[in-house]
PDB file of C-alpha atoms and ligand atoms in Angstrom:
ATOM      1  CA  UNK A   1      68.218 187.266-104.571  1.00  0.00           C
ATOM      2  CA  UNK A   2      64.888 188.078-105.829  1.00  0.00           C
ATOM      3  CA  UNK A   3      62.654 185.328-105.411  1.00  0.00           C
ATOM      4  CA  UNK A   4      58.882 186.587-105.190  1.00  0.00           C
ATOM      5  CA  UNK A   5      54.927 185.773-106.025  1.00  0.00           C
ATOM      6  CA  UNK A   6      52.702 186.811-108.408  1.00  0.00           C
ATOM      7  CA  UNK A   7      49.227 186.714-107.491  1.00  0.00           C
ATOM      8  CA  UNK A   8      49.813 184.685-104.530  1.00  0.00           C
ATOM      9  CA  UNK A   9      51.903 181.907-106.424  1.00  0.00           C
ATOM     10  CA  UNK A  10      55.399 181.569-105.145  1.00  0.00           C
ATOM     11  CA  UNK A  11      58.043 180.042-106.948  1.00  0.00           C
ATOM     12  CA  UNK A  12      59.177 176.102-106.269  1.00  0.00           C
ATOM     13  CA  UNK A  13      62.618 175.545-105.333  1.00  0.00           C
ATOM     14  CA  UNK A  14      64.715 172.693-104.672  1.00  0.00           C
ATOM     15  CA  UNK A  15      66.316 171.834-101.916  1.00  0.00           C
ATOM     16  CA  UNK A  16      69.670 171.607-103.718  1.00  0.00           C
ATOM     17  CA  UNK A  17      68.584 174.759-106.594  1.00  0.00           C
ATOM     18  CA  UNK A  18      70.465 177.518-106.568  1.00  0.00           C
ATOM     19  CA  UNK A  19      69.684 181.319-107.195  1.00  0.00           C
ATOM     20  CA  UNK A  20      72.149 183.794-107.511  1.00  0.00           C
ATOM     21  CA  UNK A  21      71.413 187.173-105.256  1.00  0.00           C
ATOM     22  CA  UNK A  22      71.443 189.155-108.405  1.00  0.00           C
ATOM     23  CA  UNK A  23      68.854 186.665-110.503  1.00  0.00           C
ATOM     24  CA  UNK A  24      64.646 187.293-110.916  1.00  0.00           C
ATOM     25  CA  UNK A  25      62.496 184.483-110.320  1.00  0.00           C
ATOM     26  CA  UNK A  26      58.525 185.137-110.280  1.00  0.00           C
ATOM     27  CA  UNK A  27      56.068 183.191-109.580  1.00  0.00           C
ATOM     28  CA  UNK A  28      54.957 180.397-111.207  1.00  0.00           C
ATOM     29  CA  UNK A  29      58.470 179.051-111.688  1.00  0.00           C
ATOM     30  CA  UNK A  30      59.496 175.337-110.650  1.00  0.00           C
ATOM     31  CA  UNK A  31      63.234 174.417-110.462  1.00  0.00           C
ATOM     32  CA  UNK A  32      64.227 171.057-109.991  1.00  0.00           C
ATOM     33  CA  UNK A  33      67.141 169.799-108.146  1.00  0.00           C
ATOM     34  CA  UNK A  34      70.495 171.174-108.610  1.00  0.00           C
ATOM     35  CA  UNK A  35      69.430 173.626-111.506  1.00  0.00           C
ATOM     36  CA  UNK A  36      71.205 176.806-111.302  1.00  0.00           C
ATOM     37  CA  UNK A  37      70.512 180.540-112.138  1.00  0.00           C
ATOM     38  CA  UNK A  38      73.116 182.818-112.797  1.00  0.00           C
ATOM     39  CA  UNK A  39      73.614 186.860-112.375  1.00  0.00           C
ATOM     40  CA  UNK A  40      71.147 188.815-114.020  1.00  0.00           C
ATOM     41  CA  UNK A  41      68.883 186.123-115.253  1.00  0.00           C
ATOM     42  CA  UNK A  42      65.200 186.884-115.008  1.00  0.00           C
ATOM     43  CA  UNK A  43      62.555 183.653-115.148  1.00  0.00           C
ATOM     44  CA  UNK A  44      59.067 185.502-114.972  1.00  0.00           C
ATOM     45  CA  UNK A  45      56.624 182.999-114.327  1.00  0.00           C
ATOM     46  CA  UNK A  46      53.676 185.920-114.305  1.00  0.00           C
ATOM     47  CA  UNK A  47      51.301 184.925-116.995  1.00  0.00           C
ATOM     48  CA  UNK A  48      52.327 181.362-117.303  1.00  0.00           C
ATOM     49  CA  UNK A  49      54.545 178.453-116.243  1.00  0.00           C
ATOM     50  CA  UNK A  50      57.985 177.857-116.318  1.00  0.00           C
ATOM     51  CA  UNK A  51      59.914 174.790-115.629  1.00  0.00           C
ATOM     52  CA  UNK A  52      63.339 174.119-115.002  1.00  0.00           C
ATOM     53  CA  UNK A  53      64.838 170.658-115.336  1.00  0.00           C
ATOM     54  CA  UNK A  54      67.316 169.002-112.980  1.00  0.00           C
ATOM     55  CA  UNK A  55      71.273 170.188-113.052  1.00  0.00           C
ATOM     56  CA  UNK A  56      70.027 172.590-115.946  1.00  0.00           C
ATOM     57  CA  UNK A  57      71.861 175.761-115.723  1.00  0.00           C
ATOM     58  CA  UNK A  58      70.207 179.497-116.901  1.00  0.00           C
ATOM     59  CA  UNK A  59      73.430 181.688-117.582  1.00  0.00           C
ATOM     60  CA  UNK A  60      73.980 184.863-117.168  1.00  0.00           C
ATOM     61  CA  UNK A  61      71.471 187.608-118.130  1.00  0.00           C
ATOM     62  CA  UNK A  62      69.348 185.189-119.997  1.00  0.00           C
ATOM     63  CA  UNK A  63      65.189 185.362-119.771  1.00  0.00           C
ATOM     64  CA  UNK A  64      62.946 183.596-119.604  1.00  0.00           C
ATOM     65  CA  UNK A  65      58.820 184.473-120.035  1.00  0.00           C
ATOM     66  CA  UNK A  66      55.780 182.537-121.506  1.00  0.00           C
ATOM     67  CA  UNK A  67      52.980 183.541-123.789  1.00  0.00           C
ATOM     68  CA  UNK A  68      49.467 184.143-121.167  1.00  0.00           C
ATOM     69  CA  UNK A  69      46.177 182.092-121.116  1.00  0.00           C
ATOM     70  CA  UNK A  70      43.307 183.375-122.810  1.00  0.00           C
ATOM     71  CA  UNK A  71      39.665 182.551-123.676  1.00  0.00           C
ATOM     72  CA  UNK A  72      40.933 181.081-126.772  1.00  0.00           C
ATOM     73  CA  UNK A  73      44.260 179.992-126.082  1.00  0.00           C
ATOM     74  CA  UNK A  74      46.289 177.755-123.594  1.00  0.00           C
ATOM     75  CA  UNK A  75      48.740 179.918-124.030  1.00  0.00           C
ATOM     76  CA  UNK A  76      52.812 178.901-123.658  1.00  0.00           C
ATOM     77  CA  UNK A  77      54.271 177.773-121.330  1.00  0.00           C
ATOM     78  CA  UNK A  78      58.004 177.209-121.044  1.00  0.00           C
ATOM     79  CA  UNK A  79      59.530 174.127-120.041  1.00  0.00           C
ATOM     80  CA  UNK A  80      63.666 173.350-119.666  1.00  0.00           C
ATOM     81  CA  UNK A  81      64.663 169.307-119.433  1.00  0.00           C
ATOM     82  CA  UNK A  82      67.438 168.328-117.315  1.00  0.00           C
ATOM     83  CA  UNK A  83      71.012 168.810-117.953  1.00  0.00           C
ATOM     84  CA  UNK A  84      70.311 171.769-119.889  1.00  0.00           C
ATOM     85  CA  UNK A  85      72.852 174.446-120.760  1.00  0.00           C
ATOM     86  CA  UNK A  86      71.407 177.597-121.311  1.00  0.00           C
ATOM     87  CA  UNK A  87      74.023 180.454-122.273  1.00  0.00           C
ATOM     88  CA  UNK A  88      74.570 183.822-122.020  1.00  0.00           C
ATOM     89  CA  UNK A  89      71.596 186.121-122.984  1.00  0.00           C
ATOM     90  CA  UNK A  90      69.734 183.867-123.853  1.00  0.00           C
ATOM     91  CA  UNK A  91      66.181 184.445-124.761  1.00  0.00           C
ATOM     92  CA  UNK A  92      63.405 181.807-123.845  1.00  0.00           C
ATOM     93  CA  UNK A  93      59.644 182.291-124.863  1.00  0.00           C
ATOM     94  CA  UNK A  94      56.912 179.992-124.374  1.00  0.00           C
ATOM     95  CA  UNK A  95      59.637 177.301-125.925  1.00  0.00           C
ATOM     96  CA  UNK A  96      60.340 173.565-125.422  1.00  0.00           C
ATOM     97  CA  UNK A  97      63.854 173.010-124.437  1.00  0.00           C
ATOM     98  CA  UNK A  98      64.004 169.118-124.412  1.00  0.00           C
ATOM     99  CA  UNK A  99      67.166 166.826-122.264  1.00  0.00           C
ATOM    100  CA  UNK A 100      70.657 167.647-122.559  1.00  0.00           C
ATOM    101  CA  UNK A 101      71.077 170.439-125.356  1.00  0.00           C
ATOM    102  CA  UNK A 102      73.140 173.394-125.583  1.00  0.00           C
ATOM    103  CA  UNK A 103      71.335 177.091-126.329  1.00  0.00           C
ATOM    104  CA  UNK A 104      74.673 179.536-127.568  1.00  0.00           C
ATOM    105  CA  UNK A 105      75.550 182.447-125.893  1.00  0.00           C
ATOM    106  CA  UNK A 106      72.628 185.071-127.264  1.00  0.00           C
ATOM    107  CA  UNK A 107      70.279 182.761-129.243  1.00  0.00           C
ATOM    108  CA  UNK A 108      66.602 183.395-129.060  1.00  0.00           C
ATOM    109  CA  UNK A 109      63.826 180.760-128.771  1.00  0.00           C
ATOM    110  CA  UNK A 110      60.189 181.851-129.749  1.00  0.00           C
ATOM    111  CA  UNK A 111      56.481 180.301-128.879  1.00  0.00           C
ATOM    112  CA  UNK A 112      55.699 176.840-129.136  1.00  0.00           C
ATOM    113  CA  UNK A 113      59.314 176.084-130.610  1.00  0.00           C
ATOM    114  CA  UNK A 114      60.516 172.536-129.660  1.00  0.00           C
ATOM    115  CA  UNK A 115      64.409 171.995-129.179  1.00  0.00           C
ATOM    116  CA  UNK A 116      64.662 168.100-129.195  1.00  0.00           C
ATOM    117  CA  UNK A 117      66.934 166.295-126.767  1.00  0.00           C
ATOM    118  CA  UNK A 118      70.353 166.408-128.019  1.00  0.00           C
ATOM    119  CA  UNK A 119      70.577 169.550-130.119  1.00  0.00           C
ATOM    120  CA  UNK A 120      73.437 172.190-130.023  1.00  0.00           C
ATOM    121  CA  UNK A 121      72.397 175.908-130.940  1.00  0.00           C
ATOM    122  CA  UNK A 122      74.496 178.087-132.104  1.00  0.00           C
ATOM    123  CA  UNK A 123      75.545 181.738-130.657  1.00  0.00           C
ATOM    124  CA  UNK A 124      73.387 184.319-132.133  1.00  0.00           C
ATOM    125  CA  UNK A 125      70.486 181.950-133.227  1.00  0.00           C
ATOM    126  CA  UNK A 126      67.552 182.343-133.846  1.00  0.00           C
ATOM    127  CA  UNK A 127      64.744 179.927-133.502  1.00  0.00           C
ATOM    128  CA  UNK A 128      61.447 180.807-135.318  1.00  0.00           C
ATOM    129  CA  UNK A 129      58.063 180.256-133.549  1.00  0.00           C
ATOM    130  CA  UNK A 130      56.698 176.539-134.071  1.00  0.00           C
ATOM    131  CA  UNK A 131      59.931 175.114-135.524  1.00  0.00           C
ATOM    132  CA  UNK A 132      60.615 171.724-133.930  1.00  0.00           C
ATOM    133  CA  UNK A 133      64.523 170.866-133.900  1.00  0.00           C
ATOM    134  CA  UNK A 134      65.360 166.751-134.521  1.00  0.00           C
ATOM    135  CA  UNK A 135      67.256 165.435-132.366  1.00  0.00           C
ATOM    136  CA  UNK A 136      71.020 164.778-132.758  1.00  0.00           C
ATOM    137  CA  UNK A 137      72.115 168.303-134.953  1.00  0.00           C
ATOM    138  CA  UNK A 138      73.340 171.336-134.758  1.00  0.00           C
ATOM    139  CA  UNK A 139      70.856 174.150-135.715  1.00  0.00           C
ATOM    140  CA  UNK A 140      72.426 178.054-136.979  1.00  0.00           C
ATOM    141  CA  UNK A 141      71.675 180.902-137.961  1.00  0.00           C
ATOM    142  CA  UNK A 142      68.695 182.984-138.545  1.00  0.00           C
ATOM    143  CA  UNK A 143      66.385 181.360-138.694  1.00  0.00           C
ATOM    144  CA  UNK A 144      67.643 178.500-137.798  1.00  0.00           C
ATOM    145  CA  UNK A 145      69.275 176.031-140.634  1.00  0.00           C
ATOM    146  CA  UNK A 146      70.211 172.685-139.793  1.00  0.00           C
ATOM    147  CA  UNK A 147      73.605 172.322-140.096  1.00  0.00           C
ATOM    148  CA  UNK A 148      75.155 168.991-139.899  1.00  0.00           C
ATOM    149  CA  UNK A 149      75.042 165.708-137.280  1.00  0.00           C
ATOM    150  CA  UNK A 150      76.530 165.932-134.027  1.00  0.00           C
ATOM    151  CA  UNK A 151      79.467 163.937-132.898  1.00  0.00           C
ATOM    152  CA  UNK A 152      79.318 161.446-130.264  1.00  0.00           C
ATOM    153  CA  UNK A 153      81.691 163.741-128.402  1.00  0.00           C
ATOM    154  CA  UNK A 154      79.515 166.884-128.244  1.00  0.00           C
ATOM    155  CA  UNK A 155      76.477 165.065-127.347  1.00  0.00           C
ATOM    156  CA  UNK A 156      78.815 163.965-124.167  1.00  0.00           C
ATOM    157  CA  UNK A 157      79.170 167.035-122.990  1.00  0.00           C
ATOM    158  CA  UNK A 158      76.047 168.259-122.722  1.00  0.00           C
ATOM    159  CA  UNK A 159      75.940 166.023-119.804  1.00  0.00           C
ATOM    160  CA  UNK A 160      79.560 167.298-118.677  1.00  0.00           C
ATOM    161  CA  UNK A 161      78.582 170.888-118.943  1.00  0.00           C
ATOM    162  CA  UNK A 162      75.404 170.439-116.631  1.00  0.00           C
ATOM    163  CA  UNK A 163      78.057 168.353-114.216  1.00  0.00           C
ATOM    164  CA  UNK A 164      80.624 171.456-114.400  1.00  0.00           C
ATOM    165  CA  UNK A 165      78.019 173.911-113.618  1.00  0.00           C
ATOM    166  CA  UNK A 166      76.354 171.870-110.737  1.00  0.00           C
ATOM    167  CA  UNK A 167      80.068 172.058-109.443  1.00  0.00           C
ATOM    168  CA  UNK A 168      80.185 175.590-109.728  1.00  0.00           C
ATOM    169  CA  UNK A 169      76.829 176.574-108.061  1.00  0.00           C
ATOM    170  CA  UNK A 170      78.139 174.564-105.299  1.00  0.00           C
ATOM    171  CA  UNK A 171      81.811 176.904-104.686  1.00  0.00           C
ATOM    172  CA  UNK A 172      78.893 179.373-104.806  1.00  0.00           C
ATOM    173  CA  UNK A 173      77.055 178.560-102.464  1.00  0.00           C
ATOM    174  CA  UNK A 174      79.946 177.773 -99.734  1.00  0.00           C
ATOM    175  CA  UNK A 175      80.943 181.025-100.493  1.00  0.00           C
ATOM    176  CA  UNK A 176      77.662 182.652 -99.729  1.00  0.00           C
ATOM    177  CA  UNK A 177      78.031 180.551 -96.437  1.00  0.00           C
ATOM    178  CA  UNK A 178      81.993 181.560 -95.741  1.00  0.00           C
ATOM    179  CA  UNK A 179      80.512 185.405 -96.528  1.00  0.00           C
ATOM    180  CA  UNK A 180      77.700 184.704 -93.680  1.00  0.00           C
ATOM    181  CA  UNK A 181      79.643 182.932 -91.112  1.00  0.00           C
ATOM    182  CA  UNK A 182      82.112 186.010 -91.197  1.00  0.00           C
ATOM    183  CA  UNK A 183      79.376 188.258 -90.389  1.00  0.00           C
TER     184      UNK A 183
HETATM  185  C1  LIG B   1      78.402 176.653-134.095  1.00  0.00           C
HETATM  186  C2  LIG B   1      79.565 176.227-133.213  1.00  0.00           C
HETATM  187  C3  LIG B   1      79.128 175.033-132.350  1.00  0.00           C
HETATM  188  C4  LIG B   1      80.734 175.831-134.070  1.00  0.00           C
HETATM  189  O1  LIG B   1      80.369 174.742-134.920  1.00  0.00           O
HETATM  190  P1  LIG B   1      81.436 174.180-135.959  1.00  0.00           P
HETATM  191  O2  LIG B   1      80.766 173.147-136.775  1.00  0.00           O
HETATM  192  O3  LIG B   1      82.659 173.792-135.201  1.00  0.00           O
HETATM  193  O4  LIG B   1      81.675 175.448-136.846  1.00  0.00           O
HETATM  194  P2  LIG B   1      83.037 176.163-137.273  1.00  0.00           P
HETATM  195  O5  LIG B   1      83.603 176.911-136.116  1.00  0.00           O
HETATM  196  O6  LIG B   1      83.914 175.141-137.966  1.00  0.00           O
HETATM  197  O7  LIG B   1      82.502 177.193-138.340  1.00  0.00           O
HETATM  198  C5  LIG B   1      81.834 176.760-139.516  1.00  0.00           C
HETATM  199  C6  LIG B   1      81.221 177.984-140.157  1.00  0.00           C
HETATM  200  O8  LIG B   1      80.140 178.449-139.334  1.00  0.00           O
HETATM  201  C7  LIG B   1      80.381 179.803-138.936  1.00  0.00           C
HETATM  202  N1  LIG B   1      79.868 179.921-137.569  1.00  0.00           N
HETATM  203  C8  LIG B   1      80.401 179.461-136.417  1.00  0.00           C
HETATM  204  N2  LIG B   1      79.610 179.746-135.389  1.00  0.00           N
HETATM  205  C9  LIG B   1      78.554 180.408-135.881  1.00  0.00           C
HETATM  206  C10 LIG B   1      77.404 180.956-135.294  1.00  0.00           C
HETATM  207  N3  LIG B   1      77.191 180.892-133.973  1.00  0.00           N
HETATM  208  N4  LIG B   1      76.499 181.550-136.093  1.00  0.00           N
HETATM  209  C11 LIG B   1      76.704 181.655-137.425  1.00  0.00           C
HETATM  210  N5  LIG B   1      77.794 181.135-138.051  1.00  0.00           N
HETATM  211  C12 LIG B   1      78.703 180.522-137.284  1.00  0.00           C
HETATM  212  C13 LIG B   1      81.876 179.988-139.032  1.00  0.00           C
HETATM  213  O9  LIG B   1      82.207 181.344-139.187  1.00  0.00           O
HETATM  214  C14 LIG B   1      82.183 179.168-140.239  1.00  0.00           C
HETATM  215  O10 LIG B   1      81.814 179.883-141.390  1.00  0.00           O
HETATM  216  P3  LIG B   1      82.650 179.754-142.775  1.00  0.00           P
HETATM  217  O11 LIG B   1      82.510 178.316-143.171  1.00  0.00           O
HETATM  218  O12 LIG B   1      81.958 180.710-143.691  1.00  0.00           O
HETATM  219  O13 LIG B   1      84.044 180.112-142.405  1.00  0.00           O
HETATM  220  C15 LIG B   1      80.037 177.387-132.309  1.00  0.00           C
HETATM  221  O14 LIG B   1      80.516 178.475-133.098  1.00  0.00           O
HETATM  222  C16 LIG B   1      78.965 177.894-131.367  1.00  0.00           C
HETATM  223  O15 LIG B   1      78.146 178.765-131.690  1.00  0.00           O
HETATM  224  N6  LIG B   1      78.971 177.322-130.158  1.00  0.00           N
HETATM  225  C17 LIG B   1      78.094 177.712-129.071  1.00  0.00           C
HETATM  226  C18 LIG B   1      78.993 178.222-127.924  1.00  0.00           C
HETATM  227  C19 LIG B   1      78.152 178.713-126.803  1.00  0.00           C
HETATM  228  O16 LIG B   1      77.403 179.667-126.936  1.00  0.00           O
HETATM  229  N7  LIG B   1      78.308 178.054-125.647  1.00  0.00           N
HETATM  230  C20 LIG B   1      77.603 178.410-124.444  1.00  0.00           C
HETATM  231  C21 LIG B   1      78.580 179.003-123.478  1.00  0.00           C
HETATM  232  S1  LIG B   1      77.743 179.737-122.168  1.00  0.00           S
END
């Protein structure tokens, strides 16, 4: 597991947050409890902050980076609500990722782009910078078009998804304890 500073600032980790050895977090990163980062996945919190949400999982080779401060600009800064599923290559950038949504496997997310709470992705998306996503619909394509309402049934498992993968980061980690008892 990489887990290092940047100018000093080390990243903020839970108690019950969980790395995997292979994952990159830097700096000024905050994960809440139970959030979960999976093989390959790089949060660099270099030039900018980046928050991760309770139970909110960052899958597999996604990344995550900000846009830096500058004399004229604040800059942006990503932030990731709670019971979050992030997928597969995923690609987060100085983006709003509100309560439990859904990012598909391989969508991208640009500056200042606000996912409200409640919104499925699709795969493959991609999310233009500044576009704000209402709650309650699935967003495709790209750019993103809004597609249609969600049912009450996907919004429901957004939460279940965050559940499954708090779960699984937990085999993980007895495993990673089985592995070091055995020497
Ligand atoms: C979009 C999605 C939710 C399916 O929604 P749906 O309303 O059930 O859509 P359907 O499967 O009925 O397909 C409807 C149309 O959208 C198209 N479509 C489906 N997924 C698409 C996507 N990601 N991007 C573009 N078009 C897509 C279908 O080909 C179909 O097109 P057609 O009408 O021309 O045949 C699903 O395909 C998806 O992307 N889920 C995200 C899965 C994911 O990444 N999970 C994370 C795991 S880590």
């Amino acid at each position: 597991m990489t887990i290092r500073s940047y100018k000093g600032i080390v990243p903020k980790i839970a108690d019950s947050a969980w790395v995997d050895v292979s994952a990159v977090v830097i700096g000024r990163c905050e994960l809440a409890q139970d959030a979960s980062i999976w093989p390959n996945a790089t949060l660099r919190g270099d030039v900018n902050d980046i928050v991760i949400g309770a139970r909110t999982n960052i899958q597999d080779g996604a990344v995550v980076h900000t846009t830096h401060e500058s004399a004229v600009s604040k800059g942006s800064k990503c932030i990731v609500g709670q019971d979050v599923t992030i997928g597969h290559n995923v690609v987060l950038h100085g983006c709003i990722i509100e309560d439990e949504c859904l990012i598909g496997m391989g969508a991208v997310v640009l500056d200042n782009a606000v996912v409200q709470t409640h919104v499925l992705v699709a795969a493959n998306s991609l999310v233009p910078a500044g576009k704000v996503l209402e709650s309650g619909y699935l967003y495709m394509g790209s750019p993103v078009k809004q597609a249609r309402l969600l049912t009450e049934q996907e919004i429901a498992f957004f939460k279940y998804s965050a559940a499954h993968y708090v779960r699984l980061k937990q085999d993980y980690e007895a495993e990673e304890l089985a592995n070091t008892n055995n020497g």
